[in-house]
Structures are given as C-alpha cells and as structure tokens.
mmCIF file of C-alpha atoms in Angstrom:
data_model
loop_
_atom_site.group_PDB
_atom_site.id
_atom_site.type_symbol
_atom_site.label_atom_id
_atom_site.label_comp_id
_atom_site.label_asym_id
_atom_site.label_seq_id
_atom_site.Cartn_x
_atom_site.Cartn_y
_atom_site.Cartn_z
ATOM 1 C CA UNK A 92 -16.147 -26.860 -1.741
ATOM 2 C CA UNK A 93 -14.731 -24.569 1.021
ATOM 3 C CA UNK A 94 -18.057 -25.269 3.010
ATOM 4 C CA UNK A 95 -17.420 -29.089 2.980
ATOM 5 C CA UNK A 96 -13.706 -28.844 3.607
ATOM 6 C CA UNK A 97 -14.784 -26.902 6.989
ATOM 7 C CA UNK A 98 -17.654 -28.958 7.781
ATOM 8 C CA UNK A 99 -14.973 -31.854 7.721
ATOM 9 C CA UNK A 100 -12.924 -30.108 10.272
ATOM 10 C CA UNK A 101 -10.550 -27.707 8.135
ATOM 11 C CA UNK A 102 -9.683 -24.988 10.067
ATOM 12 C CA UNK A 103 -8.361 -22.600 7.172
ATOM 13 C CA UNK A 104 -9.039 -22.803 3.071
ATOM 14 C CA UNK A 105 -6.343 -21.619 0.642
ATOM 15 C CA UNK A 106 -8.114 -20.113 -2.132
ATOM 16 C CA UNK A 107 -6.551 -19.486 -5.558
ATOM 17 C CA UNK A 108 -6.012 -21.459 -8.746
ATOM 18 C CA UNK A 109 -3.147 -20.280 -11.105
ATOM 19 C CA UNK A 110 -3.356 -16.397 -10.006
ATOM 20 C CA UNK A 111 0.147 -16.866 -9.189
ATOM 21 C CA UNK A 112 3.073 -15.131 -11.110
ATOM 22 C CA UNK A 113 4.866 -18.182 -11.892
ATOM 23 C CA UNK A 114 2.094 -20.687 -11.994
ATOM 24 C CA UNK A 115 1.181 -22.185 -15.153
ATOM 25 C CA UNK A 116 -1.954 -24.023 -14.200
ATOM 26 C CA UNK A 117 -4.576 -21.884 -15.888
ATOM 27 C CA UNK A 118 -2.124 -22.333 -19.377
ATOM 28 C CA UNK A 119 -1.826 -26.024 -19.025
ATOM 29 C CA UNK A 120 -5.168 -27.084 -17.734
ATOM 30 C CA UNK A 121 -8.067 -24.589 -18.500
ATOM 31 C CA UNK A 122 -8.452 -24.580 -14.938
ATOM 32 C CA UNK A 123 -9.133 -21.373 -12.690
ATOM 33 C CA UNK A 124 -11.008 -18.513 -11.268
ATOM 34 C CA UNK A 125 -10.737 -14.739 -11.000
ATOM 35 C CA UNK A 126 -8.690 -14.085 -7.697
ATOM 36 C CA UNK A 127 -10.948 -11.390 -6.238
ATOM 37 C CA UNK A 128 -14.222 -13.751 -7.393
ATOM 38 C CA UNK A 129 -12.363 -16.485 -5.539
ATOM 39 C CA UNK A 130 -11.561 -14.708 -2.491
ATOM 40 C CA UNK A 131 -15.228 -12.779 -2.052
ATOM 41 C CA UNK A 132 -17.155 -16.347 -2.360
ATOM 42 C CA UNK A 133 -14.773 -18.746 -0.568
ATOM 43 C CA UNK A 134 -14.934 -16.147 2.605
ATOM 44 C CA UNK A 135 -18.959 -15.791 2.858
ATOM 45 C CA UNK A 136 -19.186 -19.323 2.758
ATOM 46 C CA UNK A 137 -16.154 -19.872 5.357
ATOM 47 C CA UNK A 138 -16.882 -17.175 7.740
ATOM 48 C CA UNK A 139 -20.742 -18.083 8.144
ATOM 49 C CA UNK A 140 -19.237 -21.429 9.291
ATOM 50 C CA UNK A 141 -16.701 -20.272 11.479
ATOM 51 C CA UNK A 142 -13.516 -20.955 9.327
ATOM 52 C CA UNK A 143 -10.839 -18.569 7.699
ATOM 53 C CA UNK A 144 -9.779 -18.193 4.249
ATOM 54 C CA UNK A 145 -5.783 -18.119 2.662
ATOM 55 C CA UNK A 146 -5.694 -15.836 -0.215
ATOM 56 C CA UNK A 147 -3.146 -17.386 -2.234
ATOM 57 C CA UNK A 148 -1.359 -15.637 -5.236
ATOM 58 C CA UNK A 149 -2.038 -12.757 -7.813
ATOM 59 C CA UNK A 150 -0.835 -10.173 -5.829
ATOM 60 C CA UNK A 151 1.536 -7.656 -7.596
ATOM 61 C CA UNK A 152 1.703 -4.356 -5.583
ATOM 62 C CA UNK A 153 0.543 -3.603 -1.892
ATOM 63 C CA UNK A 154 -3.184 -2.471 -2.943
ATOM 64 C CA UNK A 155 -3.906 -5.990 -4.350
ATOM 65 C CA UNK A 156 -3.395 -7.075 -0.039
ATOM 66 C CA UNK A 157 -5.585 -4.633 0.510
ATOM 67 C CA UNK A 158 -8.485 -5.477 -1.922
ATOM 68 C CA UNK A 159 -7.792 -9.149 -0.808
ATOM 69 C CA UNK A 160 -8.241 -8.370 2.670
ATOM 70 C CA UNK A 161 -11.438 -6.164 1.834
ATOM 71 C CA UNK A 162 -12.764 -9.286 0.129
ATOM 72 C CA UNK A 163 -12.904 -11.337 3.132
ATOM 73 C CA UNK A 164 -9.731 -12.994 3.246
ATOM 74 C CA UNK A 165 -8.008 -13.510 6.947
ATOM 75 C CA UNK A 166 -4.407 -14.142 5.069
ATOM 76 C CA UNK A 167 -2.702 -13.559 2.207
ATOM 77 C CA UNK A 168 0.103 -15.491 0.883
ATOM 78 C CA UNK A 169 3.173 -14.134 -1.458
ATOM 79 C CA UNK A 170 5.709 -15.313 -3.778
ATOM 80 C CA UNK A 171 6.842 -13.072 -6.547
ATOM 81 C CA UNK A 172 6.480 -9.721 -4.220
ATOM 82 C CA UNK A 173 8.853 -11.185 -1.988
ATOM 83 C CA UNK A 174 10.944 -13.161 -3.991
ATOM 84 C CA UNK A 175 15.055 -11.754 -4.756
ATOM 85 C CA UNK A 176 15.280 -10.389 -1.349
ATOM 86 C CA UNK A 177 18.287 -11.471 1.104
ATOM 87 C CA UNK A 178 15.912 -13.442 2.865
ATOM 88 C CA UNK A 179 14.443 -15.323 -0.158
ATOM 89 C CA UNK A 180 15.908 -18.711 -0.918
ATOM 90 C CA UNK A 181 18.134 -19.349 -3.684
ATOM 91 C CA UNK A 182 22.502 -17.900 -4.036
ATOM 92 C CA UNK A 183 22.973 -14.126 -5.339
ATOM 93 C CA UNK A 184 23.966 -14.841 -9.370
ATOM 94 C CA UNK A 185 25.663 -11.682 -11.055
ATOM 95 C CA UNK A 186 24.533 -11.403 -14.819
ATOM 96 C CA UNK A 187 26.786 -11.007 -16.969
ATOM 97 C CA UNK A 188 29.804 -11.388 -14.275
ATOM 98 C CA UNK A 189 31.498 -7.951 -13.693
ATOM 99 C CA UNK A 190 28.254 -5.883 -14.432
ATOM 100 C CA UNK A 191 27.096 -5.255 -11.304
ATOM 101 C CA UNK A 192 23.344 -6.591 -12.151
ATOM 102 C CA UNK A 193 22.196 -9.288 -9.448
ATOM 103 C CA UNK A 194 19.719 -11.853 -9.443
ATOM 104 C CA UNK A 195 18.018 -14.817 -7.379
ATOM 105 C CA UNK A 196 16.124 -17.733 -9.079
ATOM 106 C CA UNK A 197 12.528 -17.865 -8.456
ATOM 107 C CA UNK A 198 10.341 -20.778 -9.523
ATOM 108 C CA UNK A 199 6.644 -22.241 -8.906
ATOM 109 C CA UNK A 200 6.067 -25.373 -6.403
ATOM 110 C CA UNK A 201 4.685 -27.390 -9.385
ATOM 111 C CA UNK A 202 7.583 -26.514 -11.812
ATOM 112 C CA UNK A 203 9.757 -28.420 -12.916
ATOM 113 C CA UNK A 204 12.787 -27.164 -10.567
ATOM 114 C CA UNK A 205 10.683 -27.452 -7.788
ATOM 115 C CA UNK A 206 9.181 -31.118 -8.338
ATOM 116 C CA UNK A 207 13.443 -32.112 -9.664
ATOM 117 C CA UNK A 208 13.927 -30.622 -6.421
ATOM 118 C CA UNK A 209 11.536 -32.173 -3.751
ATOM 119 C CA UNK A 210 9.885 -35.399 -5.558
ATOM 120 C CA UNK A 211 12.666 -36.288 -7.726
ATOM 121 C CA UNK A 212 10.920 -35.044 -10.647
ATOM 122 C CA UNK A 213 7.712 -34.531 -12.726
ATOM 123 C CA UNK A 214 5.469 -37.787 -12.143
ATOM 124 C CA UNK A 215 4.534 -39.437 -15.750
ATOM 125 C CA UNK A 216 0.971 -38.681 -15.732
ATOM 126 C CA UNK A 217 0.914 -35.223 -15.609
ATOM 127 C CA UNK A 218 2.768 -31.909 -16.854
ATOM 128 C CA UNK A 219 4.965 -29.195 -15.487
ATOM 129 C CA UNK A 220 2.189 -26.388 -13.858
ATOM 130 C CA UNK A 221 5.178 -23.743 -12.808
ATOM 131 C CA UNK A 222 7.780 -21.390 -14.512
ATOM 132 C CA UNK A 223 11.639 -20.780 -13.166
ATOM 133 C CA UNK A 224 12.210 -17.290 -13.392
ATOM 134 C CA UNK A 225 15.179 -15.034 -12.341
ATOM 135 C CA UNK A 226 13.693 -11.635 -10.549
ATOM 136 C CA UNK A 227 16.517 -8.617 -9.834
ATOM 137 C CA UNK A 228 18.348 -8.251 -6.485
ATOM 138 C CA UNK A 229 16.082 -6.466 -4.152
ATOM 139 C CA UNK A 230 18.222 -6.288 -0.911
ATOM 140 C CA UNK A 231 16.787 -6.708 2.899
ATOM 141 C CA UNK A 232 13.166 -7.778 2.729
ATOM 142 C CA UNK A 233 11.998 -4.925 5.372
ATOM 143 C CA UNK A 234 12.182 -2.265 2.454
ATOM 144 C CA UNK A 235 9.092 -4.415 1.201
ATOM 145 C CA UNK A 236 7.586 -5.266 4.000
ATOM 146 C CA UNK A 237 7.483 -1.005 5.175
ATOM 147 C CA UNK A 238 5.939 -0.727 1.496
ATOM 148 C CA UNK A 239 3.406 -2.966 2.007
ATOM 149 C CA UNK A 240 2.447 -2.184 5.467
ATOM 150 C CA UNK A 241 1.937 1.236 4.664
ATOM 151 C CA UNK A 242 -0.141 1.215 1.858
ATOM 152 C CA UNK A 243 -2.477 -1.199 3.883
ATOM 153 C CA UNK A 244 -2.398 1.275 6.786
ATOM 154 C CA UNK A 245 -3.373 4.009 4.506
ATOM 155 C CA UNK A 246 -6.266 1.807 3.181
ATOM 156 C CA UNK A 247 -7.390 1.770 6.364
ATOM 157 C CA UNK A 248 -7.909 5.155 6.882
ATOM 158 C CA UNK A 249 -9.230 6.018 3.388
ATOM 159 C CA UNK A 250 -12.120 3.027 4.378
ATOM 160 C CA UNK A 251 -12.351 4.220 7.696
ATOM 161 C CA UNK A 252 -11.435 0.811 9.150
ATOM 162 C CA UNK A 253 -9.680 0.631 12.413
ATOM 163 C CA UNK A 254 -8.253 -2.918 11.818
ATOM 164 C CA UNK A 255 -7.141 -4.904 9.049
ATOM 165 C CA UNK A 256 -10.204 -7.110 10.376
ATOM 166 C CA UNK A 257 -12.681 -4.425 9.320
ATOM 167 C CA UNK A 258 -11.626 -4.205 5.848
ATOM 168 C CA UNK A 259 -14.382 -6.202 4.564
ATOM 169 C CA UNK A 260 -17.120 -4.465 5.888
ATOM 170 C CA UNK A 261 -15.911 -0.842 4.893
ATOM 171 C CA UNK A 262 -15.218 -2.098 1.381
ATOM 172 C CA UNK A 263 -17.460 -1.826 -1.877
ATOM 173 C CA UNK A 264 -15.839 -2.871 -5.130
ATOM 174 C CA UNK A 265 -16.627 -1.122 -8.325
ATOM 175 C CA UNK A 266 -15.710 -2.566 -11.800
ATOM 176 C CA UNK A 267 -13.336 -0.320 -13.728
ATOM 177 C CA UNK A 268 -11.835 -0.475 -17.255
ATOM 178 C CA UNK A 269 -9.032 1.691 -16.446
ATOM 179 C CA UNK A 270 -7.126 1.711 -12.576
ATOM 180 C CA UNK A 271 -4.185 3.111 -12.805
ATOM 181 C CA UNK A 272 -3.322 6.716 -14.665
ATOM 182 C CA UNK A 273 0.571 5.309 -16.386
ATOM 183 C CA UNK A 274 0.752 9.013 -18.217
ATOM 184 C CA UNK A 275 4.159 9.007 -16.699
ATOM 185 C CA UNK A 276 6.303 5.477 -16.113
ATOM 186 C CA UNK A 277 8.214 4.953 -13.252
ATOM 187 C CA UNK A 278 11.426 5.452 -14.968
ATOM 188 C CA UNK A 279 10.196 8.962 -15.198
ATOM 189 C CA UNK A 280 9.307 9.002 -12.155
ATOM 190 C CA UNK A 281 10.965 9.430 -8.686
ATOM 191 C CA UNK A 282 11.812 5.775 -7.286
ATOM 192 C CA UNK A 283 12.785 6.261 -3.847
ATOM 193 C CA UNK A 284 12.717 2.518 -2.666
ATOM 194 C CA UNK A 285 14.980 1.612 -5.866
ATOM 195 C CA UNK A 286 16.850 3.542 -4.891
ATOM 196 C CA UNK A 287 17.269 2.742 -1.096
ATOM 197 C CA UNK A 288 17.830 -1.093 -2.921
ATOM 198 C CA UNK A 289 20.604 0.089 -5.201
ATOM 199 C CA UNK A 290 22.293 1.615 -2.126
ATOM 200 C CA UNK A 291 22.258 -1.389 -0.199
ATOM 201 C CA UNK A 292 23.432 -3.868 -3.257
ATOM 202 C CA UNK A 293 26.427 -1.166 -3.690
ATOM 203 C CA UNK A 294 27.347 -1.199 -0.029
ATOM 204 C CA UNK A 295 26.657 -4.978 0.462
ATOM 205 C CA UNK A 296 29.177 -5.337 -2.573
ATOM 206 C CA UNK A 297 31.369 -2.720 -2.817
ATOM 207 C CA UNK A 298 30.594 -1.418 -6.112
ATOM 208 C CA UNK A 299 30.784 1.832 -5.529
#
C-alpha cells in the first residue's frame, strides 16, 4: 500500500492503525498492526521510492521517538504525550472544585466528541473508533518537549548517530520479554519534572 500511494504522487505516508492511546479501532474492528512492524516495513518500501513515512501514535515515553525514528520513520506524530499542557486544546477543569487537582479533556479524532464536534456526529453506518479521556494538568509544554529532546539526543550518542537522520542505520532491534527494571515505582522515586509541573500549576494559580 505505501508503495502505490507514492507511486501515485504521495509525498508522505502516515503509518499506524489504532496504536494510539485513545483510539479504539483495533477494539471495534479487528483491524491493526504492531507499531514498530508498521513503521520498519512502510519506510523500506517508501524510502527505496523516494517518499517519507509519518509515524503516527503508540508513543508513551521519549524512547518510543527514538525506536520510531531508528525504524525508518522521518516524523512522528503525538497526542496523549502532549495532551493537558497549556498549549493543548480544551479549558483547565478543577476536579473536585477547591482541590487543587487540574485537568484538560483529551479525546480521539474518530470519537464521538470529536465527530459531535466537526461532522455533526457519528455517521449511521459505522461506530465510534475513539475514547474522551481527561489527562492531569501538565503546565507549559517546553517541560516535555526538553524531556523528549533529550532522551533522543542521548540516543544518539549511545548509537553513535550524528543526526536524528542516522538513526536507522545505527539501530538493531532485539526482542525482549522484559524492558524496563520497575523494582522501584516512580512514586518512590525522585520526580524532578513533576515536580517543576506542580510548581508552575501552584504559581499559575496561587495555591500556594
């Protein structure tokens, strides 16, 4: 598919079906396919015809950019790692009033909300392929973006790649049953960005 949607004069693919965290597509259709699997294919068949590739959802931490970029993807879209920032759409709700506890509204562009929203609802023939979610507060959207530029800048140098364009040639993927080591959770942990985020909501509204 991505080599006859280039061939026919696409400049870009977006690859990913139902990776997302608020899509519901894989639930309600049976339809999808591995996000890495998706990404690794789609880009040997568009880059030996010139094109580019969209990586597009599944992403959950700034190493999943990274292992999308050593893939072969040229972009990477995001939702849910950048949603409940001051930039993200949606008004500031405080739950329960008086407690101090923000939170934005976050939904899919085939939920519900989204098709209410832009095509005056869900057409007949089909059903609902998106969740509405509410994700925490998490102030100014550069706290993120540092995080996630830095752990792709330190992939770099682990892989020896000089560019985020190398990637995929100074990446080999191994299959692992276990890849992260969660012997301590992050509330016992030291969360230094949380708490750069809980600063800023205090200052932002007084709640100090």
């Amino acid at each position: 598919m991505t080599e006859e949607l280039i061939m026919s004069g696409a400049d870009i693919v977006k690859v990913g079906i139902g990776p997302g965290s608020v899509c519901t597509t894989r639930k309600q259709t049976g339809v999808g396919y591995p996000q890495l699997s998706a990404v690794l294919e789609c880009a040997d068949a568009a880059h030996g015809l010139g094109g580019r590739i969209i990586s597009d959802g599944g992403c959950t931490c700034p190493g999943d950019l990274s292992k999308a970029f050593g893939g072969g993807a040229d972009f990477v879209m995001l939702g849910g790692m950048l949603a409940g920032h001051d930039e993200s759409g949606g008004a500031l709700e405080e739950k329960p009033a008086g407690s101090g506890n923000f939170f934005k509204v976050f939904y899919g562009m085939s939920s519900d909300t989204a098709m209410k929203k832009h095509a005056g609802g869900v057409a007949e023939y089909r059903s609902s392929e998106g969740k509405t979610v509410t994700v925490p507060y998490r102030g100014p959207i550069s706290l993120t973006l540092n995080d996630i530029c830095g752990g792709i800048r330190s992939t770099c140098t682990y892989v020896g790649a000089k560019e985020i364009r190398e990637l995929s040639k100074r990446t080999t993927f191994i299959r692992v049953s276990m890849q992260l080591n969660s012997i301590f959770s992050q509330s016992q942990g030291v969360d230094t960005k949380g708490n750069e985020v809980a600063e800023h909501i205090a200052k932002k509204h007084k709640t100090v």
